Coordinates of C-alpha atoms and ligand atoms in Angstrom, one line a residue:
M1 CA 142.2 120.8 -238.9
L2 CA 139.6 122.4 -236.6
K3 CA 136.9 120.8 -238.7
Y4 CA 138.4 117.3 -238.1
Y5 CA 138.9 118.0 -234.5
L6 CA 135.2 118.9 -234.1
L7 CA 134.1 115.9 -236.1
F8 CA 136.2 113.7 -234.0
T9 CA 134.8 115.2 -230.8
C10 CA 131.2 114.8 -232.0
I11 CA 131.9 111.1 -232.8
I12 CA 133.3 110.5 -229.3
L13 CA 130.3 112.3 -227.7
V14 CA 127.9 110.2 -229.7
L15 CA 129.7 107.0 -228.9
Q16 CA 130.4 107.5 -225.3
P17 CA 126.9 107.2 -223.7
M18 CA 126.3 104.1 -225.9
D19 CA 129.5 102.5 -224.8
A20 CA 128.9 103.3 -221.2
Q21 CA 125.6 101.5 -221.2
F22 CA 127.1 98.2 -222.4
V23 CA 130.3 98.0 -220.4
A24 CA 129.8 95.6 -217.5
N25 CA 130.9 96.6 -214.1
Y26 CA 132.9 94.0 -212.1
D27 CA 134.1 96.4 -209.4
E28 CA 132.3 96.2 -206.1
S29 CA 133.3 99.8 -205.2
K30 CA 131.4 101.0 -208.3
V31 CA 128.1 99.4 -207.4
P32 CA 125.8 102.4 -207.1
E33 CA 123.9 103.2 -203.9
F34 CA 120.4 102.0 -204.4
D35 CA 117.1 101.7 -202.5
L36 CA 115.9 98.2 -202.4
P37 CA 112.1 98.0 -202.2
D38 CA 110.9 96.4 -198.9
P39 CA 109.0 93.2 -199.7
L40 CA 106.9 93.7 -196.6
T41 CA 105.6 97.2 -197.6
T42 CA 102.9 97.4 -200.2
F43 CA 103.0 99.8 -203.2
S44 CA 100.5 102.0 -201.2
K45 CA 102.9 101.9 -198.2
K46 CA 101.0 99.4 -196.0
Q47 CA 103.1 97.3 -193.7
I48 CA 102.6 93.6 -194.1
Q49 CA 102.8 91.9 -190.7
T50 CA 101.1 88.5 -191.2
S51 CA 101.4 85.7 -193.7
S52 CA 97.7 86.1 -194.6
S53 CA 98.1 89.8 -195.4
W54 CA 101.2 88.8 -197.5
N55 CA 99.0 86.3 -199.4
E56 CA 96.0 88.6 -199.7
L57 CA 97.7 92.0 -200.5
R58 CA 101.3 91.9 -201.2
R59 CA 101.8 88.6 -203.2
P60 CA 99.1 89.5 -205.8
E61 CA 100.4 93.0 -206.4
L62 CA 104.0 91.7 -206.8
I63 CA 102.9 89.0 -209.2
S64 CA 101.0 91.5 -211.3
F65 CA 104.0 93.9 -211.4
F66 CA 106.3 91.1 -212.5
E67 CA 103.7 90.1 -215.0
S68 CA 103.1 93.4 -216.7
Q69 CA 106.6 95.0 -216.3
V70 CA 109.1 92.2 -216.3
F71 CA 108.2 88.8 -217.8
G72 CA 104.9 89.7 -219.4
K73 CA 101.4 88.3 -219.0
V74 CA 100.1 85.1 -220.5
P75 CA 97.5 86.4 -223.0
G76 CA 94.7 83.8 -222.4
T77 CA 93.7 80.4 -221.4
L78 CA 94.0 77.2 -223.3
D79 CA 91.4 75.5 -225.4
A80 CA 92.7 72.0 -224.7
L81 CA 95.6 70.2 -223.2
T82 CA 96.3 66.5 -223.8
F83 CA 98.9 64.0 -222.7
E84 CA 100.1 60.7 -224.2
V85 CA 102.8 58.4 -222.9
I86 CA 104.4 57.5 -226.1
E87 CA 107.3 55.4 -224.8
G88 CA 108.3 53.7 -221.6
S89 CA 110.4 51.0 -220.0
N90 CA 110.4 49.6 -216.5
S91 CA 114.0 48.8 -216.7
A92 CA 116.0 51.8 -217.7
L93 CA 119.4 53.1 -216.6
G94 CA 120.7 49.6 -216.0
G95 CA 117.6 48.5 -214.1
L96 CA 117.6 51.4 -211.6
A97 CA 114.8 53.4 -213.1
K98 CA 111.5 53.5 -215.0
R99 CA 111.5 55.7 -218.2
R100 CA 108.5 57.5 -219.6
Q101 CA 108.3 59.8 -222.6
V102 CA 105.2 61.9 -222.5
K103 CA 103.8 64.0 -225.3
V104 CA 102.1 67.1 -224.1
T105 CA 99.9 68.8 -226.7
I106 CA 98.6 72.3 -226.3
T107 CA 95.7 73.6 -228.4
K108 CA 94.7 77.2 -228.8
N109 CA 92.8 79.0 -231.5
S110 CA 92.8 75.7 -233.6
K111 CA 96.6 75.6 -233.5
T112 CA 98.6 73.0 -231.6
L113 CA 102.1 72.7 -230.2
S114 CA 103.5 69.6 -228.7
F115 CA 106.5 68.9 -226.5
L116 CA 108.0 65.8 -225.1
M117 CA 108.8 65.3 -221.4
L118 CA 111.3 62.6 -220.5
L119 CA 110.9 61.0 -217.1
Y120 CA 113.2 58.8 -215.1
L121 CA 111.6 57.5 -211.9
P122 CA 113.2 55.3 -209.2
K123 CA 112.0 51.8 -209.7
K124 CA 111.8 51.1 -206.0
I125 CA 109.3 53.8 -205.2
D126 CA 105.6 53.8 -206.1
R127 CA 105.1 57.6 -206.1
A128 CA 108.4 59.5 -206.4
P129 CA 109.1 63.2 -205.9
L130 CA 111.1 64.6 -208.7
F131 CA 113.1 67.5 -210.1
L132 CA 111.6 69.1 -213.2
G133 CA 113.9 71.1 -215.4
Y134 CA 114.5 72.2 -219.0
N135 CA 117.6 71.2 -220.9
F136 CA 119.3 73.3 -223.5
H137 CA 120.0 70.9 -226.4
G138 CA 117.4 68.1 -226.3
N139 CA 116.4 65.4 -224.0
H140 CA 118.8 63.0 -225.6
T141 CA 121.7 65.1 -224.3
V142 CA 121.0 64.4 -220.6
N143 CA 121.9 60.7 -220.8
K144 CA 123.5 58.2 -223.2
D145 CA 120.3 56.1 -223.0
P146 CA 119.7 55.1 -226.7
D147 CA 115.9 55.2 -226.3
I148 CA 115.6 58.9 -225.7
I149 CA 113.8 60.4 -228.6
I150 CA 115.7 63.2 -230.5
S151 CA 113.7 66.4 -230.8
K152 CA 113.1 67.8 -234.3
A153 CA 112.7 71.3 -232.9
W154 CA 115.1 74.2 -233.8
S155 CA 118.2 74.4 -231.6
L156 CA 120.9 76.9 -231.1
N157 CA 124.1 75.6 -232.8
N158 CA 126.8 74.3 -230.5
E159 CA 130.0 73.4 -232.2
S160 CA 131.5 71.4 -229.3
M161 CA 128.3 69.3 -229.2
G162 CA 128.2 68.8 -233.0
I163 CA 125.0 70.8 -233.4
N164 CA 125.0 72.5 -236.7
N165 CA 122.2 73.8 -239.0
H166 CA 120.0 74.2 -235.9
T167 CA 119.3 70.5 -236.0
L168 CA 119.7 68.0 -233.2
T169 CA 121.3 64.7 -234.1
E170 CA 122.6 61.4 -232.6
E171 CA 126.0 63.0 -232.2
S172 CA 125.1 64.9 -229.1
R173 CA 123.5 62.0 -227.2
G174 CA 124.6 62.0 -223.6
M175 CA 126.8 65.0 -224.1
R176 CA 125.3 67.0 -221.3
S177 CA 125.1 64.1 -218.8
S178 CA 127.5 65.9 -216.5
R179 CA 124.8 68.5 -215.9
W180 CA 122.2 65.9 -214.8
A181 CA 123.2 63.6 -211.9
I182 CA 120.4 61.2 -212.7
T183 CA 121.8 58.2 -210.9
K184 CA 122.4 60.2 -207.7
M185 CA 118.8 61.5 -207.9
I186 CA 117.4 58.0 -208.4
E187 CA 119.5 56.6 -205.5
A188 CA 118.2 59.3 -203.2
G189 CA 114.6 58.4 -204.2
Y190 CA 114.1 61.3 -206.6
G191 CA 113.0 61.2 -210.2
L192 CA 113.9 63.6 -213.0
A193 CA 111.5 65.1 -215.6
T194 CA 113.1 67.1 -218.3
I195 CA 112.0 68.9 -221.4
Y196 CA 113.9 70.5 -224.3
Y197 CA 113.0 74.2 -224.0
G198 CA 113.3 74.8 -227.8
E199 CA 110.1 72.7 -228.2
I200 CA 108.1 75.4 -226.4
D201 CA 109.7 78.5 -228.0
P202 CA 112.9 78.5 -230.1
D203 CA 115.5 80.7 -228.4
K204 CA 115.7 83.3 -231.2
N205 CA 114.4 86.8 -231.9
D206 CA 111.3 85.6 -233.8
F207 CA 107.8 85.9 -232.4
T208 CA 106.1 84.2 -235.4
D209 CA 106.9 80.7 -234.1
G210 CA 106.6 78.8 -230.9
L211 CA 104.0 79.1 -228.2
H212 CA 103.3 82.8 -228.6
S213 CA 101.9 82.3 -232.1
L214 CA 99.1 80.1 -230.7
F215 CA 97.7 83.0 -228.7
Y216 CA 97.6 85.7 -231.4
T217 CA 94.4 87.3 -232.5
E218 CA 93.8 87.7 -236.3
G219 CA 96.8 89.5 -237.9
Q220 CA 98.8 89.8 -234.7
K221 CA 102.5 89.4 -235.2
R222 CA 104.0 89.8 -231.7
P223 CA 102.9 89.9 -228.1
A224 CA 101.6 93.2 -226.7
K225 CA 103.9 95.3 -224.6
D226 CA 102.8 93.8 -221.3
E227 CA 102.7 90.3 -222.7
W228 CA 105.1 87.4 -222.4
G229 CA 108.5 87.0 -224.0
G230 CA 110.5 83.8 -224.2
I231 CA 111.0 83.3 -220.5
G232 CA 107.3 83.8 -219.8
A233 CA 106.5 81.1 -222.4
W234 CA 109.1 78.7 -221.0
A235 CA 107.8 79.3 -217.4
W236 CA 104.2 78.8 -218.4
A237 CA 104.9 75.5 -220.1
L238 CA 106.6 74.2 -216.9
S239 CA 103.1 74.6 -215.4
R240 CA 101.6 72.5 -218.2
A241 CA 104.2 69.9 -217.4
M242 CA 103.0 70.1 -213.8
D243 CA 99.4 69.6 -215.1
Y244 CA 100.6 66.2 -216.3
L245 CA 102.7 65.4 -213.2
A246 CA 99.9 66.2 -210.9
N247 CA 97.9 63.4 -212.4
D248 CA 100.6 60.8 -212.9
M249 CA 100.1 58.0 -210.4
E250 CA 103.8 57.3 -210.4
V251 CA 104.7 60.8 -209.2
D252 CA 104.4 62.4 -205.8
K253 CA 102.8 65.6 -206.9
S254 CA 103.5 67.3 -203.6
G255 CA 107.3 66.8 -204.2
V256 CA 107.9 68.4 -207.6
I257 CA 110.9 70.8 -207.4
V258 CA 111.4 73.0 -210.4
F259 CA 115.0 73.5 -211.4
G260 CA 116.8 75.6 -214.0
H261 CA 120.2 76.8 -215.1
S262 CA 120.9 80.2 -216.3
R263 CA 118.2 81.5 -218.7
L264 CA 116.3 78.4 -217.7
G265 CA 116.8 79.2 -214.1
K266 CA 115.1 82.6 -214.7
A267 CA 112.2 80.6 -216.2
A268 CA 112.2 78.2 -213.2
L269 CA 112.0 81.0 -210.7
W270 CA 109.1 82.7 -212.5
A271 CA 107.3 79.4 -212.9
G272 CA 107.8 78.7 -209.2
A273 CA 106.7 82.2 -208.2
M274 CA 103.4 81.9 -210.1
D275 CA 102.5 78.3 -209.6
E276 CA 102.2 77.2 -206.0
R277 CA 101.9 73.6 -207.0
F278 CA 105.7 73.5 -207.3
A279 CA 106.9 72.3 -203.9
G280 CA 110.3 74.0 -204.3
V281 CA 112.5 75.9 -206.7
I282 CA 116.2 75.7 -207.6
S283 CA 118.0 78.5 -209.4
N284 CA 121.4 77.6 -210.7
D285 CA 123.4 80.6 -211.9
S286 CA 120.3 82.4 -213.1
G287 CA 121.8 85.9 -212.9
C288 CA 120.2 89.0 -214.3
G289 CA 116.4 88.7 -214.5
G290 CA 116.7 85.6 -212.3
A291 CA 118.0 85.6 -208.8
A292 CA 120.4 88.6 -209.1
L293 CA 119.5 92.0 -207.9
S294 CA 119.1 94.3 -210.9
K295 CA 119.7 97.5 -209.0
R296 CA 123.3 96.5 -208.2
K297 CA 124.1 96.8 -212.0
F298 CA 127.0 94.3 -211.5
G299 CA 127.9 92.1 -214.4
E300 CA 124.9 91.7 -216.8
T301 CA 122.5 94.6 -216.6
V302 CA 118.9 95.1 -217.6
A303 CA 120.0 97.1 -220.7
Q304 CA 122.5 94.4 -221.7
I305 CA 120.0 91.5 -221.4
N306 CA 117.3 93.4 -223.2
N307 CA 119.7 94.3 -226.0
N308 CA 121.2 90.9 -226.4
F309 CA 117.9 89.0 -225.9
P310 CA 115.2 91.5 -226.9
Y311 CA 112.6 88.7 -227.0
W312 CA 113.2 87.2 -223.5
F313 CA 111.1 89.6 -221.4
S314 CA 108.1 91.8 -221.9
E315 CA 108.5 94.9 -224.1
N316 CA 107.7 96.9 -221.0
F317 CA 110.9 95.7 -219.3
K318 CA 112.9 97.8 -221.7
K319 CA 111.7 100.9 -219.9
Y320 CA 114.2 100.0 -217.2
N321 CA 117.3 99.8 -219.5
N322 CA 119.8 102.0 -217.6
A323 CA 116.9 103.0 -215.3
E324 CA 116.9 100.3 -212.7
E325 CA 116.2 102.9 -210.1
N326 CA 112.7 103.2 -211.6
L327 CA 111.9 99.6 -211.0
A328 CA 109.3 99.3 -208.2
V329 CA 110.6 95.8 -207.4
D330 CA 113.8 93.9 -207.5
Q331 CA 114.6 90.2 -207.9
H332 CA 114.6 89.5 -204.1
E333 CA 110.8 89.9 -204.4
L334 CA 110.6 87.4 -207.2
L335 CA 112.3 85.0 -204.7
A336 CA 110.0 86.1 -201.9
L337 CA 107.0 85.0 -204.1
I338 CA 108.2 81.4 -203.6
A339 CA 107.8 81.6 -199.8
P340 CA 107.1 79.6 -197.8
R341 CA 108.2 76.9 -200.2
P342 CA 111.9 75.8 -200.2
L343 CA 114.2 77.8 -202.4
Y344 CA 117.8 77.1 -203.4
V345 CA 119.9 79.8 -205.1
A346 CA 123.3 78.8 -206.3
S347 CA 126.2 80.7 -207.9
A348 CA 129.6 79.9 -209.3
Q349 CA 132.7 81.8 -208.3
E350 CA 133.9 82.5 -211.9
D351 CA 130.4 83.5 -213.1
E352 CA 130.8 87.2 -212.4
W353 CA 128.4 88.0 -215.3
A354 CA 125.6 86.5 -213.2
D355 CA 126.7 88.5 -210.1
P356 CA 127.1 85.9 -207.4
K357 CA 126.9 88.5 -204.6
G358 CA 123.7 89.9 -206.1
E359 CA 122.2 86.4 -206.2
F360 CA 123.2 85.8 -202.5
L361 CA 121.9 89.2 -201.3
S362 CA 118.6 88.6 -203.1
A363 CA 118.1 85.4 -201.1
Y364 CA 119.0 87.3 -198.0
Y365 CA 116.6 90.1 -198.7
A366 CA 113.8 87.6 -199.5
T367 CA 114.3 86.1 -196.0
P368 CA 111.9 88.4 -194.1
V369 CA 109.0 87.0 -196.1
Y370 CA 110.1 83.4 -195.1
S371 CA 110.3 84.6 -191.5
L372 CA 106.7 85.7 -191.7
F373 CA 105.8 82.1 -192.3
G374 CA 108.1 80.8 -189.5
K375 CA 110.7 79.5 -192.0
T376 CA 114.4 80.0 -191.9
G377 CA 116.1 81.8 -194.7
I378 CA 119.6 83.3 -195.0
P379 CA 120.5 84.6 -191.5
S380 CA 123.3 87.1 -192.4
N381 CA 124.3 89.3 -195.3
E382 CA 127.9 88.0 -195.1
M383 CA 128.5 85.7 -198.1
P384 CA 129.5 82.2 -197.2
N385 CA 132.9 80.9 -198.3
V386 CA 133.0 79.0 -201.5
N387 CA 131.9 75.4 -201.3
S388 CA 130.2 76.0 -197.9
P389 CA 126.5 75.8 -198.5
I390 CA 123.9 77.4 -196.2
Q391 CA 120.9 75.0 -196.3
N392 CA 117.8 76.3 -194.6
T393 CA 114.3 76.6 -196.2
V394 CA 116.2 79.2 -198.3
A395 CA 119.5 77.7 -199.3
Y396 CA 122.5 79.2 -201.0
H397 CA 125.9 78.1 -202.2
I398 CA 128.7 79.5 -204.3
R399 CA 131.0 76.8 -205.6
T400 CA 134.4 77.0 -207.3
G401 CA 134.3 77.0 -211.1
K402 CA 132.4 78.6 -214.0
H403 CA 128.9 79.0 -215.3
D404 CA 127.7 75.4 -215.4
V405 CA 125.7 72.8 -213.5
T406 CA 128.1 70.3 -211.9
E407 CA 128.0 67.1 -209.8
Y408 CA 128.7 69.3 -206.8
D409 CA 125.6 71.4 -207.4
W410 CA 123.4 68.3 -207.6
E411 CA 124.9 66.8 -204.5
Q412 CA 123.8 69.9 -202.6
Y413 CA 120.4 70.1 -204.2
I414 CA 119.6 66.4 -203.5
K415 CA 120.9 66.5 -199.9
W416 CA 118.8 69.7 -199.2
A417 CA 115.7 68.3 -201.0
V418 CA 115.8 65.1 -199.0
E419 CA 116.1 67.2 -195.7
Q420 CA 113.4 69.7 -196.7
F421 CA 110.8 67.2 -197.8
D422 CA 111.3 64.4 -195.3
Ligands
GTR501 C1 123.9 84.6 -221.3 C2 122.9 85.6 -220.7 C3 122.7 85.2 -219.3 C4 122.4 83.8 -219.2 C5 123.2 82.9 -220.1 C6 122.7 81.4 -220.3 O1 124.4 84.9 -222.5 O2 123.5 86.9 -220.8 O3 121.6 86.0 -218.8 O4 121.0 83.5 -219.3 O5 123.3 83.4 -221.3 O6 121.5 81.2 -220.3 O7 123.6 80.6 -220.4

């Protein structure tokens, strides 16, 4: 009997710490006390008082911390980058828009990777600003337009969209149109550029394929500890899309706003932080590793994300599993790297996994950096009511509903973009 009792106790003892690290906390009273790093104090404790010392001292050290410890560094530069407009129409979407499908080809170490960017531009405008964002299941899902080319790249299966065997088909055409208010964008004078993220790096735990593999040295099988994971690769390719957009005569290159939902919101934030050619950034429900503060440990935590998606971040980020207190940064500093450019952080009320309050506070704590540039951020740490957006250079809303991108979200983004860039 005693023998069984001891065995049972041992099993419990072994299981407990493991369980504890994976149970998500949704109770505000259990959020631990934590010290949030001050974005305006350098790692060597220097106070940043001017926008130029931010740009010269603090911004670079934060970028290099996020590079080596969080998202991972890009291991090298390209050998070649080419663009080809492979399809187009001057009368798409019932005559409202121009459509372009652009093949972007990346060459490195004699290997190539291509992805297709779908563009809709308002017909009435010569050089339009636009929203650039990845989609989850192929360009052909964003609209019913029969001319959108279906990607041959690997996709996550999605039963409700009829995606089986990791293959995209006709069946899912237009199925995600509710996430892309294209007509509203076009009517407001904005275009849309979208890319299927699976063409850059398939969203699975395999480093032998996708963008990473182009950069390997002889015999290398996976990135080094401080090198990029999936999010780093997706973010980097947004900048390659920008390389094209910056030279497209039909695009206003000073008005490219990078957008992303969820994991793709994490990628959009990181792309916007690194690449100052992006005029603004929109994070839709980006959560852990995106806009949400890690040190709150509310909803998804660093350990959970690294366990469920061990290939999204750098290997180094795993050091902070259940050790968020050791992180010398938090995600408000990722947001601050976007300053002084307009930034919109949005949450959904039922999306507790992404920690709406942590996303809001992150925007609030990034505000002192915006103030340094004379820009208005989030004025108070009181969360606004649902469906009551705060729209300054830094904007925030929490809407009713679940983890998703809705018409309501786009109405806010468009209104805010028109105001910010007028
Ligand atoms: C979840 C993940 C989140 C978020 C989300 C999504 O499973 O835990 O961090 O990225 O996926 O991308 O929809």
